[in-house]
Amino acid sequence: MTEREMSIAEENEVVKEEEYVLLDLDDVRAEVNVPPNAPYVLSGLDTLNPTLVIGNNLKLIGEYEETVGTCYVFTEADDAPVLHEETGPSEANLFKGKCIVDPNQTSAKQVRPIASLQKVIKFRFFSEADKQGEAAESERNL
C-alpha cells in the first residue's frame, strides 16, 4: 500500500464511540411490574424522544436529561465470607487448624465500576397526545 492509499484508508476508517445512557423507569415502575428478562425494543436514540417497547403491550416515550456531573454504574457480587483461622496457642486447643466463620457478620458485596455516563433517558407512558404529535410531525416531513 502506498502512503496515499494508507492515508485514504485511515480517513475512511470509522471511529466507534461508545456512549452509555441510563434508562430511568421510576415514573413507570410504580404502576407496572416489568419482569427482569422481558423482551424490549429501544429505538430512536438519535432523536429527542426515544421510544421503549417492553413486551408486546407497553410503549414508553423518553426524554433526555443531562446529569449534574458524571454518573457511575457499578456491578456487585457477593463477597466470600471472612474466615478466621486459629493462629495462636489456645488453652483448650479446641480450634487448632480450624476455620471459623462469624455468624453475626453481615454479608459483604464486592462492587466494581463498569461504566460512566453523562445522560439519562427518563421514560413515561406513551399517551394519545404523543400519538397525535407523532402524526403531525410525520405529516410535516412529507
Coordinates of N, CA and C in Angstrom, one line a residue:
M1 N 0.8 -1.2 0.0 CA 0.0 0.0 0.0 C 0.9 1.2 0.0
T2 N 0.5 2.2 -0.8 CA 1.3 3.4 -0.9 C 0.9 4.3 0.3
E3 N 1.7 5.4 0.5 CA 1.4 6.3 1.6 C 0.0 7.0 1.4
R4 N -0.3 7.3 0.1 CA -1.5 8.0 -0.2 C -2.7 7.0 0.1
E5 N -2.6 5.8 -0.3 CA -3.6 4.8 -0.1 C -3.9 4.6 1.4
M6 N -2.8 4.5 2.2 CA -2.9 4.4 3.6 C -3.6 5.6 4.3
S7 N -3.3 6.8 3.8 CA -3.9 8.0 4.3 C -5.4 7.9 4.0
I8 N -5.8 7.5 2.8 CA -7.2 7.5 2.4 C -7.9 6.4 3.3
A9 N -7.3 5.3 3.5 CA -7.8 4.2 4.3 C -8.1 4.7 5.8
E10 N -7.1 5.5 6.3 CA -7.3 6.0 7.7 C -8.4 7.0 7.8
E11 N -8.6 7.8 6.7 CA -9.7 8.8 6.7 C -11.0 8.1 6.6
N12 N -11.1 6.9 5.9 CA -12.4 6.2 5.7 C -12.7 5.3 6.9
E13 N -11.7 5.1 7.8 CA -11.9 4.2 8.9 C -12.9 4.9 9.9
V14 N -13.9 4.1 10.3 CA -15.0 4.6 11.1 C -14.5 4.5 12.6
V15 N -14.6 5.5 13.3 CA -14.2 5.5 14.7 C -15.5 5.3 15.5
K16 N -15.5 4.2 16.2 CA -16.7 3.8 17.0 C -16.6 4.4 18.4
E17 N -17.5 5.2 18.8 CA -17.6 5.7 20.2 C -18.7 5.1 20.9
E18 N -18.4 4.6 22.1 CA -19.5 4.1 23.0 C -19.9 5.2 23.9
E19 N -21.2 5.3 24.0 CA -21.8 6.2 25.0 C -22.9 5.5 25.8
Y20 N -22.8 5.5 27.1 CA -23.7 4.8 27.9 C -24.8 5.8 28.3
V21 N -26.1 5.3 28.4 CA -27.2 6.1 28.8 C -28.0 5.3 29.8
L22 N -28.4 5.9 30.9 CA -29.2 5.3 31.9 C -30.7 5.4 31.5
L23 N -31.4 4.3 31.5 CA -32.9 4.3 31.3 C -33.6 4.4 32.6
D24 N -34.2 5.5 32.8 CA -34.9 5.8 34.1 C -36.4 5.4 34.0
L25 N -36.8 4.4 34.7 CA -38.2 3.9 34.6 C -38.9 4.2 35.9
D26 N -38.5 5.1 36.7 CA -39.1 5.4 38.0 C -40.5 5.8 37.9
D27 N -40.9 6.6 36.9 CA -42.3 7.1 36.8 C -43.2 5.9 36.3
V28 N -42.7 4.8 35.8 CA -43.5 3.8 35.3 C -43.6 2.6 36.2
R29 N -42.5 2.3 37.0 CA -42.5 1.1 37.8 C -43.5 1.0 38.9
A30 N -44.0 2.2 39.4 CA -45.0 2.2 40.4 C -46.3 1.6 39.9
E31 N -46.6 1.8 38.6 CA -47.9 1.4 38.0 C -47.8 0.0 37.3
V32 N -46.6 -0.4 36.8 CA -46.5 -1.6 36.0 C -45.3 -2.4 36.5
N33 N -45.5 -3.7 36.6 CA -44.4 -4.6 37.0 C -43.7 -5.1 35.7
V34 N -42.5 -4.7 35.6 CA -41.7 -5.1 34.4 C -40.8 -6.3 34.8
P35 N -41.0 -7.4 34.3 CA -40.2 -8.6 34.6 C -38.7 -8.3 34.2
P36 N -37.8 -8.9 35.0 CA -36.4 -8.6 34.7 C -35.9 -9.1 33.3
N37 N -36.4 -10.1 32.8 CA -36.0 -10.6 31.5 C -37.0 -10.4 30.4
A38 N -37.8 -9.4 30.5 CA -38.8 -9.1 29.5 C -38.1 -8.6 28.2
P39 N -38.6 -9.1 27.0 CA -38.0 -8.6 25.8 C -38.4 -7.1 25.5
Y40 N -37.5 -6.4 25.0 CA -37.8 -4.9 24.7 C -37.1 -4.5 23.4
V41 N -37.6 -3.4 22.9 CA -37.0 -2.7 21.7 C -36.8 -1.3 22.1
L42 N -35.6 -0.8 22.0 CA -35.3 0.6 22.3 C -34.9 1.2 20.9
S43 N -35.7 2.3 20.5 CA -35.4 2.9 19.2 C -35.4 4.4 19.3
G44 N -34.9 5.0 18.3 CA -34.9 6.5 18.3 C -33.9 7.1 19.2
L45 N -32.8 6.5 19.5 CA -31.8 7.1 20.4 C -31.2 8.3 19.9
D46 N -31.2 8.5 18.6 CA -30.7 9.7 17.9 C -31.8 10.8 17.8
T47 N -32.9 10.6 18.4 CA -34.0 11.6 18.4 C -34.1 12.3 19.8
L48 N -35.0 13.3 19.9 CA -35.2 13.9 21.2 C -36.0 13.1 22.1
N49 N -36.9 12.2 21.5 CA -37.8 11.4 22.3 C -37.7 9.9 21.9
P50 N -36.7 9.2 22.4 CA -36.6 7.8 22.1 C -37.8 7.0 22.6
T51 N -38.1 5.8 22.0 CA -39.2 5.0 22.5 C -38.7 3.7 23.0
L52 N -39.4 3.1 24.0 CA -39.0 1.8 24.5 C -40.3 1.0 24.6
V53 N -40.3 -0.1 23.9 CA -41.4 -1.0 23.9 C -41.0 -2.3 24.6
I54 N -41.7 -2.5 25.7 CA -41.5 -3.7 26.6 C -42.5 -4.7 26.3
G55 N -42.1 -5.9 26.0 CA -43.1 -7.0 25.6 C -43.9 -6.6 24.4
N56 N -45.1 -6.9 24.4 CA -46.0 -6.6 23.2 C -47.0 -5.5 23.5
N57 N -47.1 -5.0 24.7 CA -48.1 -4.1 25.0 C -47.7 -2.8 25.8
L58 N -46.5 -2.7 26.2 CA -46.1 -1.5 27.0 C -45.2 -0.6 26.1
K59 N -45.7 0.6 25.8 CA -44.9 1.5 25.0 C -44.6 2.8 25.8
L60 N -43.4 3.1 25.9 CA -42.9 4.3 26.7 C -42.2 5.3 25.8
I61 N -42.3 6.5 26.2 CA -41.6 7.6 25.4 C -40.6 8.2 26.4
G62 N -39.4 8.5 25.9 CA -38.4 9.1 26.8 C -38.0 10.5 26.4
E63 N -37.3 11.1 27.4 CA -36.8 12.4 27.2 C -35.4 12.5 27.8
Y64 N -34.4 13.0 27.1 CA -33.1 13.1 27.6 C -33.0 14.1 28.7
E65 N -32.2 13.8 29.8 CA -31.9 14.7 30.8 C -30.4 14.7 31.1
E66 N -29.8 15.8 31.1 CA -28.4 15.9 31.4 C -28.1 15.6 32.9
T67 N -27.1 15.0 33.2 CA -26.8 14.7 34.6 C -25.9 15.9 35.2
V68 N -26.0 16.1 36.5 CA -25.1 17.0 37.1 C -23.8 16.3 37.5
G69 N -22.8 16.5 36.7 CA -21.6 15.7 36.9 C -21.7 14.4 36.1
T70 N -20.9 13.4 36.6 CA -20.8 12.1 35.9 C -21.5 11.1 36.8
C71 N -22.3 10.2 36.2 CA -22.9 9.1 36.9 C -22.0 7.9 36.7
Y72 N -21.8 7.1 37.7 CA -21.1 5.9 37.5 C -22.0 4.7 37.7
V73 N -21.8 3.7 36.9 CA -22.6 2.4 37.0 C -21.7 1.4 37.6
F74 N -22.2 0.7 38.6 CA -21.4 -0.4 39.3 C -22.1 -1.7 39.1
T75 N -21.3 -2.8 39.2 CA -21.9 -4.1 39.3 C -21.5 -4.7 40.7
E76 N -22.2 -5.6 41.2 CA -21.9 -6.1 42.5 C -22.0 -7.6 42.5
A77 N -21.2 -8.2 43.3 CA -21.2 -9.7 43.5 C -21.0 -10.0 45.0
D78 N -21.6 -11.1 45.4 CA -21.4 -11.5 46.8 C -19.9 -11.8 47.0
D79 N -19.4 -11.2 48.1 CA -18.0 -11.5 48.5 C -18.0 -12.7 49.4
A80 N -16.9 -13.4 49.3 CA -16.8 -14.6 50.2 C -16.7 -14.2 51.6
P81 N -17.3 -15.0 52.5 CA -17.2 -14.7 54.0 C -15.8 -14.7 54.5
V82 N -15.5 -13.9 55.4 CA -14.2 -13.8 56.0 C -14.0 -15.0 57.0
L83 N -12.9 -15.8 56.7 CA -12.6 -16.9 57.6 C -11.5 -16.5 58.5
H84 N -11.7 -16.9 59.8 CA -10.7 -16.6 60.8 C -10.1 -17.9 61.2
E85 N -8.8 -18.1 61.0 CA -8.1 -19.3 61.4 C -7.4 -19.1 62.7
E86 N -7.5 -20.1 63.6 CA -6.8 -20.0 64.9 C -5.3 -20.1 64.6
T87 N -4.6 -19.0 65.0 CA -3.2 -19.0 64.7 C -2.3 -19.0 66.0
G88 N -2.9 -18.6 67.1 CA -2.1 -18.6 68.3 C -2.4 -19.8 69.2
P89 N -1.6 -20.0 70.2 CA -1.9 -21.1 71.2 C -3.2 -20.9 71.9
S90 N -3.9 -21.9 72.1 CA -5.2 -21.9 72.8 C -5.1 -22.8 74.0
E91 N -5.6 -22.3 75.1 CA -5.6 -23.1 76.3 C -6.2 -24.4 76.1
A92 N -7.4 -24.4 75.6 CA -8.1 -25.6 75.4 C -7.8 -26.3 74.1
N93 N -7.1 -25.5 73.2 CA -6.7 -26.0 71.9 C -7.9 -26.6 71.1
L94 N -9.1 -26.0 71.2 CA -10.3 -26.5 70.6 C -10.3 -26.2 69.1
F95 N -9.7 -25.1 68.7 CA -9.9 -24.6 67.3 C -8.6 -24.8 66.5
K96 N -7.7 -25.5 66.9 CA -6.4 -25.6 66.2 C -6.6 -26.1 64.8
G97 N -6.1 -25.3 63.8 CA -6.2 -25.7 62.4 C -7.6 -25.7 61.8
K98 N -8.5 -25.1 62.5 CA -9.9 -24.9 62.0 C -10.2 -23.5 61.6
C99 N -11.1 -23.3 60.7 CA -11.5 -22.0 60.3 C -12.9 -21.7 60.9
I100 N -13.0 -20.5 61.3 CA -14.3 -20.1 62.0 C -14.9 -19.0 61.2
V101 N -16.2 -19.1 60.9 CA -17.0 -18.0 60.2 C -17.8 -17.4 61.3
D102 N -17.7 -16.1 61.4 CA -18.5 -15.3 62.3 C -20.0 -15.3 61.9
P103 N -20.9 -15.9 62.7 CA -22.3 -16.0 62.3 C -23.0 -14.6 62.4
N104 N -22.4 -13.7 63.1 CA -23.1 -12.3 63.2 C -22.6 -11.4 62.1
Q105 N -21.7 -11.8 61.3 CA -21.1 -11.0 60.2 C -22.2 -10.8 59.1
T106 N -22.4 -9.6 58.7 CA -23.3 -9.3 57.6 C -22.7 -9.7 56.3
S107 N -23.5 -10.0 55.3 CA -22.9 -10.4 54.0 C -22.3 -9.2 53.4
A108 N -21.1 -9.3 52.7 CA -20.4 -8.2 52.1 C -20.6 -8.3 50.6
K109 N -20.6 -7.2 49.9 CA -20.7 -7.2 48.4 C -19.4 -6.6 47.9
Q110 N -18.9 -7.2 46.8 CA -17.8 -6.7 46.0 C -18.3 -5.8 44.9
V111 N -18.0 -4.6 44.9 CA -18.5 -3.6 44.0 C -17.4 -3.1 43.1
R112 N -17.7 -3.1 41.7 CA -16.7 -2.5 40.8 C -17.4 -1.7 39.7
P113 N -16.7 -0.6 39.3 CA -17.3 0.2 38.3 C -17.3 -0.4 36.9
I114 N -18.3 -0.2 36.1 CA -18.4 -0.8 34.8 C -18.5 0.2 33.7
A115 N -19.1 1.4 34.0 CA -19.2 2.5 33.0 C -19.5 3.8 33.7
S116 N -19.3 4.9 33.0 CA -19.7 6.2 33.4 C -20.6 6.8 32.3
L117 N -21.5 7.7 32.7 CA -22.4 8.3 31.7 C -22.7 9.7 32.1
Q118 N -23.2 10.4 31.1 CA -23.5 11.8 31.2 C -25.0 12.1 30.9
K119 N -25.7 11.1 30.4 CA -27.1 11.3 30.1 C -28.0 10.3 30.7
V120 N -29.2 10.7 30.9 CA -30.3 9.8 31.5 C -31.5 10.0 30.5
I121 N -32.2 8.9 30.2 CA -33.4 9.0 29.5 C -34.5 8.6 30.4
K122 N -35.4 9.6 30.7 CA -36.5 9.4 31.7 C -37.7 9.0 30.9
F123 N -38.2 7.9 31.2 CA -39.4 7.3 30.4 C -40.7 7.5 31.1
R124 N -41.7 7.7 30.3 CA -43.1 7.8 30.8 C -44.0 7.0 29.9
F125 N -45.3 6.9 30.2 CA -46.2 6.1 29.4 C -46.5 6.9 28.1
F126 N -46.6 6.2 27.0 CA -46.9 6.8 25.7 C -48.4 7.1 25.7
S127 N -48.8 8.4 25.5 CA -50.2 8.8 25.6 C -50.8 9.1 24.2
E128 N -52.1 9.4 24.2 CA -52.8 9.8 23.0 C -52.2 11.1 22.4
A129 N -51.8 12.0 23.3 CA -51.2 13.3 22.9 C -49.9 13.0 22.1
D130 N -49.1 12.0 22.6 CA -47.9 11.6 21.9 C -48.2 11.1 20.5
K131 N -49.3 10.3 20.4 CA -49.6 9.7 19.1 C -50.0 10.8 18.1
Q132 N -50.7 11.9 18.6 CA -51.1 13.0 17.7 C -49.9 13.8 17.3
G133 N -49.0 14.0 18.3 CA -47.8 14.7 18.0 C -46.9 14.0 16.9
E134 N -46.8 12.7 17.0 CA -46.1 11.9 16.0 C -46.8 12.0 14.6
A135 N -48.1 11.9 14.6 CA -48.8 12.0 13.3 C -48.6 13.4 12.7
A136 N -48.6 14.5 13.5 CA -48.4 15.8 13.0 C -47.0 16.0 12.5
E137 N -46.0 15.4 13.2 CA -44.6 15.5 12.7 C -44.4 14.8 11.4
S138 N -45.0 13.6 11.3 CA -44.8 12.8 10.1 C -45.4 13.5 8.9
E139 N -46.6 14.2 9.1 CA -47.2 15.0 8.0 C -46.3 16.2 7.6
R140 N -45.7 16.8 8.5 CA -44.8 17.9 8.2 C -43.6 17.5 7.4
N141 N -43.1 16.2 7.7 CA -41.9 15.7 7.0 C -42.2 15.3 5.6
L142 N -43.5 15.1 5.2 CA -43.9 14.7 3.9 C -43.8 15.8 2.9

